[in-house]
mmCIF file of C-alpha atoms in Angstrom:
data_model
loop_
_atom_site.group_PDB
_atom_site.id
_atom_site.type_symbol
_atom_site.label_atom_id
_atom_site.label_comp_id
_atom_site.label_asym_id
_atom_site.label_seq_id
_atom_site.Cartn_x
_atom_site.Cartn_y
_atom_site.Cartn_z
ATOM 1 C CA LEU A 1 -15.593 -10.951 -4.463
ATOM 2 C CA ARG A 2 -18.660 -8.690 -4.670
ATOM 3 C CA LEU A 3 -17.603 -7.487 -8.116
ATOM 4 C CA GLU A 4 -17.141 -11.072 -9.280
ATOM 5 C CA LEU A 5 -20.651 -11.962 -8.067
ATOM 6 C CA GLU A 6 -22.092 -8.900 -9.806
ATOM 7 C CA LEU A 7 -20.243 -9.816 -12.977
ATOM 8 C CA GLU A 8 -21.557 -13.392 -12.835
ATOM 9 C CA ARG A 9 -25.107 -12.104 -12.295
ATOM 10 C CA LEU A 10 -24.830 -9.806 -15.317
ATOM 11 C CA ARG A 11 -23.550 -12.671 -17.418
ATOM 12 C CA LEU A 12 -26.518 -14.818 -16.395
ATOM 13 C CA ASP A 13 -28.919 -11.950 -17.185
ATOM 14 C CA ARG A 14 -27.351 -11.525 -20.587
ATOM 15 C CA ALA A 15 -27.663 -15.254 -21.296
ATOM 16 C CA ASN A 16 -31.307 -15.247 -20.160
ATOM 17 C CA ARG A 17 -32.117 -12.247 -22.330
ATOM 18 C CA ALA A 18 -30.432 -13.843 -25.323
ATOM 19 C CA GLN A 19 -32.459 -16.998 -24.736
ATOM 20 C CA GLN A 20 -35.679 -14.984 -24.452
ATOM 21 C CA ASP A 21 -34.858 -13.108 -27.650
ATOM 22 C CA SER A 22 -34.309 -16.360 -29.484
ATOM 23 C CA GLN A 23 -37.639 -17.654 -28.167
ATOM 24 C CA HIS A 24 -39.376 -14.451 -29.326
ATOM 25 C CA LYS A 25 -37.856 -14.834 -32.761
ATOM 26 C CA GLN A 26 -38.998 -18.436 -32.973
ATOM 27 C CA GLU A 27 -42.520 -17.465 -31.901
ATOM 28 C CA LEU A 28 -42.605 -14.690 -34.498
ATOM 29 C CA GLU A 29 -41.452 -17.093 -37.184
ATOM 30 C CA LEU A 30 -44.149 -19.577 -36.146
ATOM 31 C CA MET A 31 -46.797 -16.835 -36.177
ATOM 32 C CA GLU A 32 -45.665 -15.675 -39.601
ATOM 33 C CA ASP A 33 -45.815 -19.245 -40.887
ATOM 34 C CA VAL A 34 -49.332 -19.645 -39.469
ATOM 35 C CA TRP A 35 -50.461 -16.351 -40.980
ATOM 36 C CA ARG A 36 -48.943 -17.219 -44.308
ATOM 37 C CA GLY A 37 -50.700 -20.582 -44.247
ATOM 38 C CA GLU A 38 -54.027 -18.937 -43.430
ATOM 39 C CA ALA A 39 -53.513 -16.348 -46.177
ATOM 40 C CA GLN A 40 -52.687 -19.130 -48.638
ATOM 41 C CA ASP A 41 -55.834 -21.016 -47.633
ATOM 42 C CA LEU A 42 -57.889 -17.870 -48.076
ATOM 43 C CA LEU A 43 -56.391 -17.246 -51.500
ATOM 44 C CA THR A 44 -57.140 -20.850 -52.477
ATOM 45 C CA GLN A 45 -60.727 -20.491 -51.315
ATOM 46 C CA ILE A 46 -61.035 -17.216 -53.239
ATOM 47 C CA ALA A 47 -59.793 -18.901 -56.391
ATOM 48 C CA GLN A 48 -62.248 -21.768 -55.951
ATOM 49 C CA LEU A 49 -65.105 -19.368 -55.353
ATOM 50 C CA GLN A 50 -64.169 -17.365 -58.401
ATOM 51 C CA GLU A 51 -64.199 -20.536 -60.518
ATOM 52 C CA GLU A 52 -67.576 -21.491 -59.098
ATOM 53 C CA ASN A 53 -68.884 -18.010 -59.817
ATOM 54 C CA LYS A 54 -67.717 -18.252 -63.405
ATOM 55 C CA ALA A 55 -69.413 -21.616 -63.794
ATOM 56 C CA LEU A 56 -72.622 -20.254 -62.358
ATOM 57 C CA VAL A 57 -72.431 -17.212 -64.604
ATOM 58 C CA ASP A 58 -72.070 -19.436 -67.622
ATOM 59 C CA ASN A 59 -75.115 -21.441 -66.596
ATOM 60 C CA LEU A 60 -77.324 -18.418 -65.852
ATOM 61 C CA SER A 61 -79.518 -16.612 -68.351
ATOM 62 C CA PRO A 62 -78.440 -13.290 -69.836
ATOM 63 C CA LYS A 63 -80.928 -11.414 -67.678
ATOM 64 C CA SER A 64 -79.645 -12.788 -64.481
ATOM 65 C CA LEU A 65 -76.062 -12.433 -65.729
ATOM 66 C CA THR A 66 -75.939 -8.733 -64.990
ATOM 67 C CA ILE A 67 -77.304 -9.285 -61.488
ATOM 68 C CA THR A 68 -74.864 -12.091 -60.855
ATOM 69 C CA GLN A 69 -71.915 -10.018 -62.012
ATOM 70 C CA GLU A 70 -72.936 -7.245 -59.650
ATOM 71 C CA GLU A 71 -73.090 -9.699 -56.784
ATOM 72 C CA ILE A 72 -69.705 -11.116 -57.743
ATOM 73 C CA LEU A 73 -68.174 -7.654 -57.713
ATOM 74 C CA ARG A 74 -69.661 -7.020 -54.303
ATOM 75 C CA GLN A 75 -68.304 -10.284 -52.956
ATOM 76 C CA GLU A 76 -64.857 -9.600 -54.399
ATOM 77 C CA ALA A 77 -64.880 -6.140 -52.855
ATOM 78 C CA GLY A 78 -65.865 -7.611 -49.479
ATOM 79 C CA MET A 79 -63.172 -10.325 -49.654
ATOM 80 C CA SER A 80 -60.473 -7.885 -50.627
ATOM 81 C CA GLU A 81 -61.399 -5.576 -47.747
ATOM 82 C CA ARG A 82 -61.195 -8.436 -45.281
ATOM 83 C CA GLU A 83 -57.831 -9.507 -46.653
ATOM 84 C CA ARG A 84 -56.548 -5.950 -46.343
ATOM 85 C CA GLN A 85 -57.568 -5.815 -42.705
ATOM 86 C CA VAL A 86 -55.927 -9.155 -41.967
ATOM 87 C CA MET A 87 -52.696 -8.141 -43.705
ATOM 88 C CA LYS A 88 -52.714 -4.802 -41.931
ATOM 89 C CA LYS A 89 -53.055 -6.497 -38.558
ATOM 90 C CA LEU A 90 -50.254 -8.905 -39.407
ATOM 91 C CA LYS A 91 -48.032 -6.033 -40.452
ATOM 92 C CA GLU A 92 -48.738 -4.135 -37.246
ATOM 93 C CA VAL A 93 -47.915 -7.189 -35.132
ATOM 94 C CA VAL A 94 -44.674 -7.808 -37.062
ATOM 95 C CA ASP A 95 -43.616 -4.160 -36.718
ATOM 96 C CA LYS A 96 -44.334 -4.235 -33.010
ATOM 97 C CA GLN A 97 -42.293 -7.402 -32.526
ATOM 98 C CA ARG A 98 -39.453 -5.931 -34.584
ATOM 99 C CA ASP A 99 -39.382 -2.798 -32.407
ATOM 100 C CA GLU A 100 -39.287 -4.942 -29.277
ATOM 101 C CA LEU A 101 -36.384 -6.943 -30.681
ATOM 102 C CA ARG A 102 -34.458 -3.761 -31.482
ATOM 103 C CA ALA A 103 -35.048 -2.431 -27.948
ATOM 104 C CA LYS A 104 -33.847 -5.741 -26.496
ATOM 105 C CA ASP A 105 -30.747 -5.606 -28.696
ATOM 106 C CA ARG A 106 -29.934 -2.081 -27.486
ATOM 107 C CA GLU A 107 -30.428 -3.108 -23.861
ATOM 108 C CA LEU A 108 -28.237 -6.164 -24.372
ATOM 109 C CA THR A 109 -25.504 -3.971 -25.901
ATOM 110 C CA LEU A 110 -25.605 -1.634 -22.884
ATOM 111 C CA LYS A 111 -25.384 -4.584 -20.502
ATOM 112 C CA ASN A 112 -22.382 -5.916 -22.409
ATOM 113 C CA GLN A 113 -20.667 -2.541 -22.081
ATOM 114 C CA ASP A 114 -21.369 -2.516 -18.335
ATOM 115 C CA VAL A 115 -19.929 -6.009 -18.016
ATOM 116 C CA GLU A 116 -16.765 -4.974 -19.872
ATOM 117 C CA ALA A 117 -16.366 -1.886 -17.657
ATOM 118 C CA LEU A 118 -16.767 -4.003 -14.523
ATOM 119 C CA GLN A 119 -14.230 -6.487 -15.876
ATOM 120 C CA GLN A 120 -11.702 -3.697 -16.448
ATOM 121 C CA GLN A 121 -12.317 -2.315 -12.967
ATOM 122 C CA LEU A 122 -11.865 -5.793 -11.506
ATOM 123 C CA ASN A 123 -8.538 -6.145 -13.324
ATOM 124 C CA ARG A 124 -7.384 -2.784 -11.974
ATOM 125 C CA LEU A 125 -8.387 -3.752 -8.439
ATOM 126 C CA MET A 126 -6.534 -7.045 -8.726
ATOM 127 C CA LYS A 127 -3.414 -5.218 -9.908
ATOM 128 C CA ILE A 128 -3.651 -2.711 -7.058
ATOM 129 C CA ASN A 129 -4.138 -5.560 -4.586
ATOM 130 C CA HIS A 130 -1.064 -7.307 -5.972
ATOM 131 C CA ASP A 131 1.008 -4.121 -5.636
ATOM 132 C CA LEU A 132 -0.176 -3.591 -2.070
ATOM 133 C CA ARG A 133 0.642 -7.181 -1.139
ATOM 134 C CA HIS A 134 4.122 -6.755 -2.607
ATOM 135 C CA LYS A 135 4.598 -3.526 -0.663
ATOM 136 C CA VAL A 136 3.460 -5.175 2.576
ATOM 137 C CA THR A 137 5.874 -8.053 1.956
ATOM 138 C CA VAL A 138 8.754 -5.634 1.396
ATOM 139 C CA MET A 139 7.873 -3.689 4.543
ATOM 140 C CA ASP A 140 7.693 -6.931 6.545
ATOM 141 C CA ALA A 141 11.141 -7.882 5.291
ATOM 142 C CA GLN A 142 12.472 -4.438 6.218
ATOM 143 C CA GLY A 143 10.886 -4.706 9.656
ATOM 144 C CA ARG A 144 12.451 -8.127 10.248
ATOM 145 C CA ALA A 145 15.819 -6.789 9.114
ATOM 146 C CA LEU A 146 15.493 -3.845 11.508
ATOM 147 C CA ILE A 147 14.557 -6.181 14.352
ATOM 148 C CA GLU A 148 17.578 -8.389 13.640
ATOM 149 C CA GLN A 149 19.854 -5.355 13.446
ATOM 150 C CA LYS A 150 18.406 -4.054 16.697
ATOM 151 C CA ALA A 151 19.047 -7.417 18.378
ATOM 152 C CA GLU A 152 22.639 -7.438 17.112
ATOM 153 C CA LEU A 153 23.214 -3.891 18.345
ATOM 154 C CA GLU A 154 21.696 -4.715 21.729
ATOM 155 C CA ALA A 155 23.947 -7.762 22.021
ATOM 156 C CA LEU A 156 26.984 -5.679 21.061
ATOM 157 C CA LEU A 157 25.919 -2.987 23.527
ATOM 158 C CA GLN A 158 25.575 -5.564 26.281
ATOM 159 C CA THR A 159 29.041 -6.865 25.489
ATOM 160 C CA ARG A 160 30.447 -3.343 25.645
ATOM 161 C CA GLU A 161 28.719 -2.749 28.958
ATOM 162 C CA GLN A 162 30.254 -5.924 30.339
ATOM 163 C CA GLU A 163 33.668 -4.775 29.173
ATOM 164 C CA THR A 164 33.026 -1.374 30.741
ATOM 165 C CA GLY A 165 32.072 -3.058 34.008
ATOM 166 C CA LYS A 166 35.308 -5.011 33.974
ATOM 167 C CA LEU A 167 37.268 -1.834 33.276
ATOM 168 C CA ARG A 168 35.443 -0.064 36.111
ATOM 169 C CA ALA A 169 36.292 -2.879 38.496
ATOM 170 C CA GLU A 170 39.963 -2.879 37.505
ATOM 171 C CA ALA A 171 40.120 0.910 37.743
ATOM 172 C CA GLY A 172 38.529 0.783 41.200
ATOM 173 C CA LYS A 173 41.141 -1.706 42.362
ATOM 174 C CA SER A 174 43.964 0.426 41.013
ATOM 175 C CA ARG A 175 42.438 3.547 42.614
ATOM 176 C CA ASP A 176 42.268 1.860 46.015
ATOM 177 C CA LYS A 177 45.931 0.873 45.779
ATOM 178 C CA SER A 178 47.274 4.207 44.485
ATOM 179 C CA PRO A 179 47.800 7.508 46.408
ATOM 180 C CA ARG A 180 45.762 10.553 45.507
ATOM 181 C CA GLN A 181 46.950 13.922 44.211
ATOM 182 C CA PRO A 182 44.261 16.551 44.884
ATOM 183 C CA ALA A 183 45.864 19.186 42.702
ATOM 184 C CA HIS A 184 45.720 17.020 39.597
ATOM 185 C CA ASN A 185 42.249 15.643 40.438
ATOM 186 C CA GLN A 186 40.252 18.676 39.311
ATOM 187 C CA GLU A 187 42.153 19.006 36.017
ATOM 188 C CA GLU A 188 41.692 15.332 35.115
ATOM 189 C CA LYS A 189 38.040 15.471 36.175
ATOM 190 C CA GLY A 190 37.411 18.410 33.839
ATOM 191 C CA LYS A 191 39.026 16.539 30.945
ATOM 192 C CA VAL A 192 36.930 13.467 31.604
ATOM 193 C CA ASN A 193 33.772 15.586 31.774
ATOM 194 C CA LYS A 194 34.514 16.933 28.307
ATOM 195 C CA LEU A 195 34.876 13.421 26.940
ATOM 196 C CA LEU A 196 32.070 11.619 28.763
ATOM 197 C CA PHE A 197 29.234 14.157 28.654
ATOM 198 C CA PHE A 198 27.170 13.586 25.500
ATOM 199 C CA PRO A 199 23.736 14.999 24.681
ATOM 200 C CA SER A 200 20.934 12.522 25.364
ATOM 201 C CA PHE A 201 18.760 10.938 22.660
ATOM 202 C CA GLU A 202 15.443 10.680 24.511
ATOM 203 C CA ASP A 203 13.808 13.238 26.809
ATOM 204 C CA ASP A 204 12.876 10.611 29.370
ATOM 205 C CA ARG A 205 16.427 9.126 29.454
ATOM 206 C CA ARG A 206 18.437 12.374 29.697
ATOM 207 C CA GLU A 207 18.872 12.173 33.477
ATOM 208 C CA TYR A 208 19.806 8.509 33.205
ATOM 209 C CA PHE A 209 22.645 9.174 30.743
ATOM 210 C CA LEU A 210 23.942 12.090 32.868
ATOM 211 C CA ALA A 211 23.962 10.010 36.043
ATOM 212 C CA GLU A 212 25.662 7.142 34.237
ATOM 213 C CA ALA A 213 28.343 9.451 32.818
ATOM 214 C CA LEU A 214 28.985 10.925 36.298
ATOM 215 C CA SER A 215 29.241 7.453 37.812
ATOM 216 C CA GLU A 216 31.762 6.469 35.152
ATOM 217 C CA GLU A 217 33.678 9.633 35.974
ATOM 218 C CA ASP A 218 34.174 8.544 39.581
ATOM 219 C CA PHE A 219 36.697 5.889 38.689
ATOM 220 C CA LEU A 220 38.450 8.024 36.044
ATOM 221 C CA ASP A 221 38.995 11.167 38.156
ATOM 222 C CA SER A 222 41.852 9.702 40.158
ATOM 223 C CA GLU A 223 45.319 11.115 39.834
ATOM 224 C CA PRO A 224 48.050 9.476 37.795
ATOM 225 C CA VAL A 225 49.042 6.344 39.654
ATOM 226 C CA VAL A 226 52.349 4.661 39.990
ATOM 227 C CA VAL A 227 51.861 1.171 38.615
ATOM 228 C CA ASP A 228 54.015 -1.653 39.776
ATOM 229 C CA VAL A 229 55.132 -3.757 36.829
ATOM 230 C CA ASN A 230 55.209 -6.893 38.965
ATOM 231 C CA ASP A 231 51.669 -6.305 40.300
ATOM 232 C CA THR A 232 49.274 -8.851 38.785
ATOM 233 C CA SER A 233 46.230 -6.644 39.499
ATOM 234 C CA ARG A 234 47.576 -3.579 37.690
ATOM 235 C CA PRO A 235 45.312 -1.946 35.026
ATOM 236 C CA ARG A 236 45.557 -3.505 31.579
ATOM 237 C CA PHE A 237 43.928 -0.598 29.709
ATOM 238 C CA THR A 238 44.929 2.990 29.156
ATOM 239 C CA LEU A 239 42.672 5.954 29.775
ATOM 240 C CA GLN A 240 42.298 6.553 26.035
ATOM 241 C CA GLU A 241 41.143 2.970 25.444
ATOM 242 C CA LEU A 242 38.573 3.278 28.213
ATOM 243 C CA ARG A 243 37.289 6.539 26.746
ATOM 244 C CA ASP A 244 37.022 4.920 23.311
ATOM 245 C CA VAL A 245 34.957 2.076 24.758
ATOM 246 C CA LEU A 246 32.579 4.491 26.505
ATOM 247 C CA HIS A 247 32.216 6.593 23.383
ATOM 248 C CA GLU A 248 31.503 3.514 21.261
ATOM 249 C CA ARG A 249 28.873 2.389 23.765
ATOM 250 C CA ASN A 250 27.091 5.754 23.500
ATOM 251 C CA GLU A 251 27.155 5.501 19.696
ATOM 252 C CA LEU A 252 25.599 2.038 19.869
ATOM 253 C CA LYS A 253 22.847 3.380 22.129
ATOM 254 C CA ALA A 254 22.171 6.102 19.585
ATOM 255 C CA LYS A 255 21.945 3.541 16.780
ATOM 256 C CA VAL A 256 19.525 1.398 18.806
ATOM 257 C CA PHE A 257 17.283 4.414 19.425
ATOM 258 C CA VAL A 258 17.292 5.366 15.721
ATOM 259 C CA LEU A 259 16.388 1.791 14.751
ATOM 260 C CA GLN A 260 13.536 1.804 17.276
ATOM 261 C CA GLU A 261 12.207 5.024 15.726
ATOM 262 C CA GLU A 262 12.364 3.558 12.204
ATOM 263 C CA LEU A 263 10.672 0.326 13.330
ATOM 264 C CA ALA A 264 7.853 2.270 15.019
ATOM 265 C CA TYR A 265 7.443 4.384 11.881
ATOM 266 C CA TYR A 266 7.158 1.331 9.605
ATOM 267 C CA LYS A 267 4.707 -0.366 11.972
ATOM 268 C CA SER A 268 2.487 2.733 12.162
ATOM 269 C CA GLU A 269 2.569 3.099 8.373
ATOM 270 C CA GLU A 270 1.567 -0.551 7.908
ATOM 271 C CA ALA A 271 -1.283 -0.159 10.427
ATOM 272 C CA GLU A 272 -2.553 2.942 8.596
ATOM 273 C CA GLU A 273 -2.539 1.086 5.270
ATOM 274 C CA GLU A 274 -4.472 -1.837 6.774
ATOM 275 C CA ASN A 275 -7.098 0.416 8.421
ATOM 276 C CA ALA A 276 -7.453 2.884 5.512
ATOM 277 C CA PRO A 277 -10.561 2.385 3.237
ATOM 278 C CA PHE A 278 -9.971 1.377 -0.324
ATOM 279 C CA SER A 279 -9.799 4.130 -2.942
ATOM 280 C CA PRO A 280 -8.604 3.993 -6.540
ATOM 281 C CA PRO A 281 -4.964 4.953 -6.986
ATOM 282 C CA SER A 282 -4.435 8.628 -7.701
ATOM 283 C CA PRO A 283 -1.515 10.033 -9.675
ATOM 284 C CA ALA A 284 -0.176 11.655 -6.511
ATOM 285 C CA LEU A 285 0.270 8.222 -4.889
ATOM 286 C CA GLN A 286 2.224 6.902 -7.827
ATOM 287 C CA GLN A 287 4.823 9.655 -7.516
ATOM 288 C CA LYS A 288 7.933 9.072 -5.464
ATOM 289 C CA PRO A 289 7.754 10.404 -1.886
ATOM 290 C CA ALA A 290 9.778 13.484 -1.109
ATOM 291 C CA ALA A 291 13.019 13.131 0.813
ATOM 292 C CA GLN A 292 12.483 13.232 4.589
ATOM 293 C CA PRO A 293 14.215 16.007 6.510
ATOM 294 C CA GLU A 294 17.136 15.076 8.678
ATOM 295 C CA SER A 295 15.993 14.353 12.219
ATOM 296 C CA SER A 296 17.614 15.751 15.338
ATOM 297 C CA ILE A 297 18.743 12.237 16.297
ATOM 298 C CA ARG A 298 20.772 11.925 13.109
ATOM 299 C CA ARG A 299 22.279 15.380 13.654
ATOM 300 C CA LEU A 300 23.360 14.368 17.156
ATOM 301 C CA PHE A 301 24.784 11.182 15.720
ATOM 302 C CA SER A 302 26.818 13.190 13.193
ATOM 303 C CA LEU A 303 28.095 15.387 16.049
ATOM 304 C CA PHE A 304 29.211 12.252 17.886
ATOM 305 C CA SER A 305 31.076 11.092 14.783
ATOM 306 C CA ARG A 306 32.956 14.385 14.660
ATOM 307 C CA ASP A 307 33.685 14.058 18.400
ATOM 308 C CA LYS A 308 35.103 10.613 17.705
ATOM 309 C CA ARG A 309 37.466 12.055 15.090
ATOM 310 C CA ALA A 310 38.424 14.821 17.500
ATOM 311 C CA GLU A 311 39.288 12.336 20.219
ATOM 312 C CA SER A 312 41.792 10.693 17.922
ATOM 313 C CA ARG A 313 43.925 13.796 18.396
ATOM 314 C CA LEU A 314 44.468 13.049 22.081
ATOM 315 C CA ARG A 315 48.107 12.698 22.846
ATOM 316 C CA LEU A 316 49.962 11.199 25.775
ATOM 317 C CA GLN A 317 52.362 13.723 27.339
ATOM 318 C CA GLY A 318 55.162 12.737 29.673
ATOM 319 C CA SER A 319 55.857 9.588 31.606
ATOM 320 C CA ALA A 320 53.428 10.604 34.378
ATOM 321 C CA GLY A 321 50.469 9.657 32.144
ATOM 322 C CA THR A 322 48.880 13.114 31.724
ATOM 323 C CA TRP A 323 46.672 13.607 28.674
ATOM 324 C CA ASP A 324 46.313 16.529 26.347
ATOM 325 C CA VAL A 325 42.548 16.572 25.749
ATOM 326 C CA PHE A 326 41.273 18.238 22.626
ATOM 327 C CA ASP A 327 38.663 20.832 23.460
ATOM 328 C CA HIS A 328 35.380 19.853 21.848
ATOM 329 C CA ARG A 329 34.429 23.426 21.335
ATOM 330 C CA GLU A 330 37.096 23.747 18.667
ATOM 331 C CA GLY A 331 35.728 20.839 16.590
ATOM 332 C CA THR A 332 31.996 21.073 17.203
ATOM 333 C CA PRO A 333 30.087 24.357 17.662
ATOM 334 C CA PRO A 334 28.044 24.239 20.905
ATOM 335 C CA GLU A 335 25.111 25.878 19.149
ATOM 336 C CA GLN A 336 24.576 22.769 17.011
ATOM 337 C CA GLY A 337 24.352 20.477 20.041
ATOM 338 C CA GLU A 338 22.017 22.860 21.871
ATOM 339 C CA GLU A 339 19.817 23.204 18.763
ATOM 340 C CA ALA A 340 19.598 19.417 18.408
ATOM 341 C CA LEU A 341 18.660 19.070 22.090
ATOM 342 C CA LYS A 342 15.934 21.717 21.669
ATOM 343 C CA ASP A 343 14.554 19.819 18.679
ATOM 344 C CA LEU A 344 14.394 16.665 20.785
#
């Protein structure tokens, strides 16, 4: 807006200067006409005086003729000198006015160049503003999409938690009704620990995930139970299905955390762009940004994906319901998980 006002002011100045120049030209033309008229009158008077002098010379005697001729020559010399002075003054005034007009023309040319430069700069600023508005619109759309995806994942996570609660309740009922086998308890507990202990995604939620995994272990560490087929309250899910549900819930939590990180990043970037002062675009800004390094969250997520593929190798052995649990150390090196936790 300030540039537009400056441009309008320059245009008005240029119009005023052009009007003043035209007025100066008209005044000069009027002055030249007046001077020409005066010079013509003087020439007419000179001609009349010369005719009168000739008539007087003809009427004079020969003695006075020589004196009269000398006087005429003196008068002509005086008139010519006065005319020269008048013409010289007129010429000086005309030259001065011409120099002023040339200076005004040069100044007007410079002002026109300044106006054109400001117009080009205004066009560039409008283009940059349009690009920034488009970028903000795209980022808003991405932010809304991330918020919707986060809401969907939270809803899915809540559903999974409800299903897990139902499974916990059914497992608790079956545990209360079944006898315990202490010898098999420790072995099954160790297997469940291998499946349910995952690295945390946030430093402040690490203890929460560990406590939750241990609480889920309490209803899975019971010995193989003898299920009555006619019992209506018998468990409807196998141990592998329950483990799959818990693992899927942890993956959904990881996705929600990653989406929260991305949303916070986009919001901070938008706030920086709004608060940053304007500067003309540099070539470095027009280049494509470099690829971001893989975060520790994504590495943990990839480890969980490999754990999910490893769990598919679990096999059911025997009619007693014992499980052959695949050791995670064979599929995923422990150093990678520890390194990711250190990065967090």
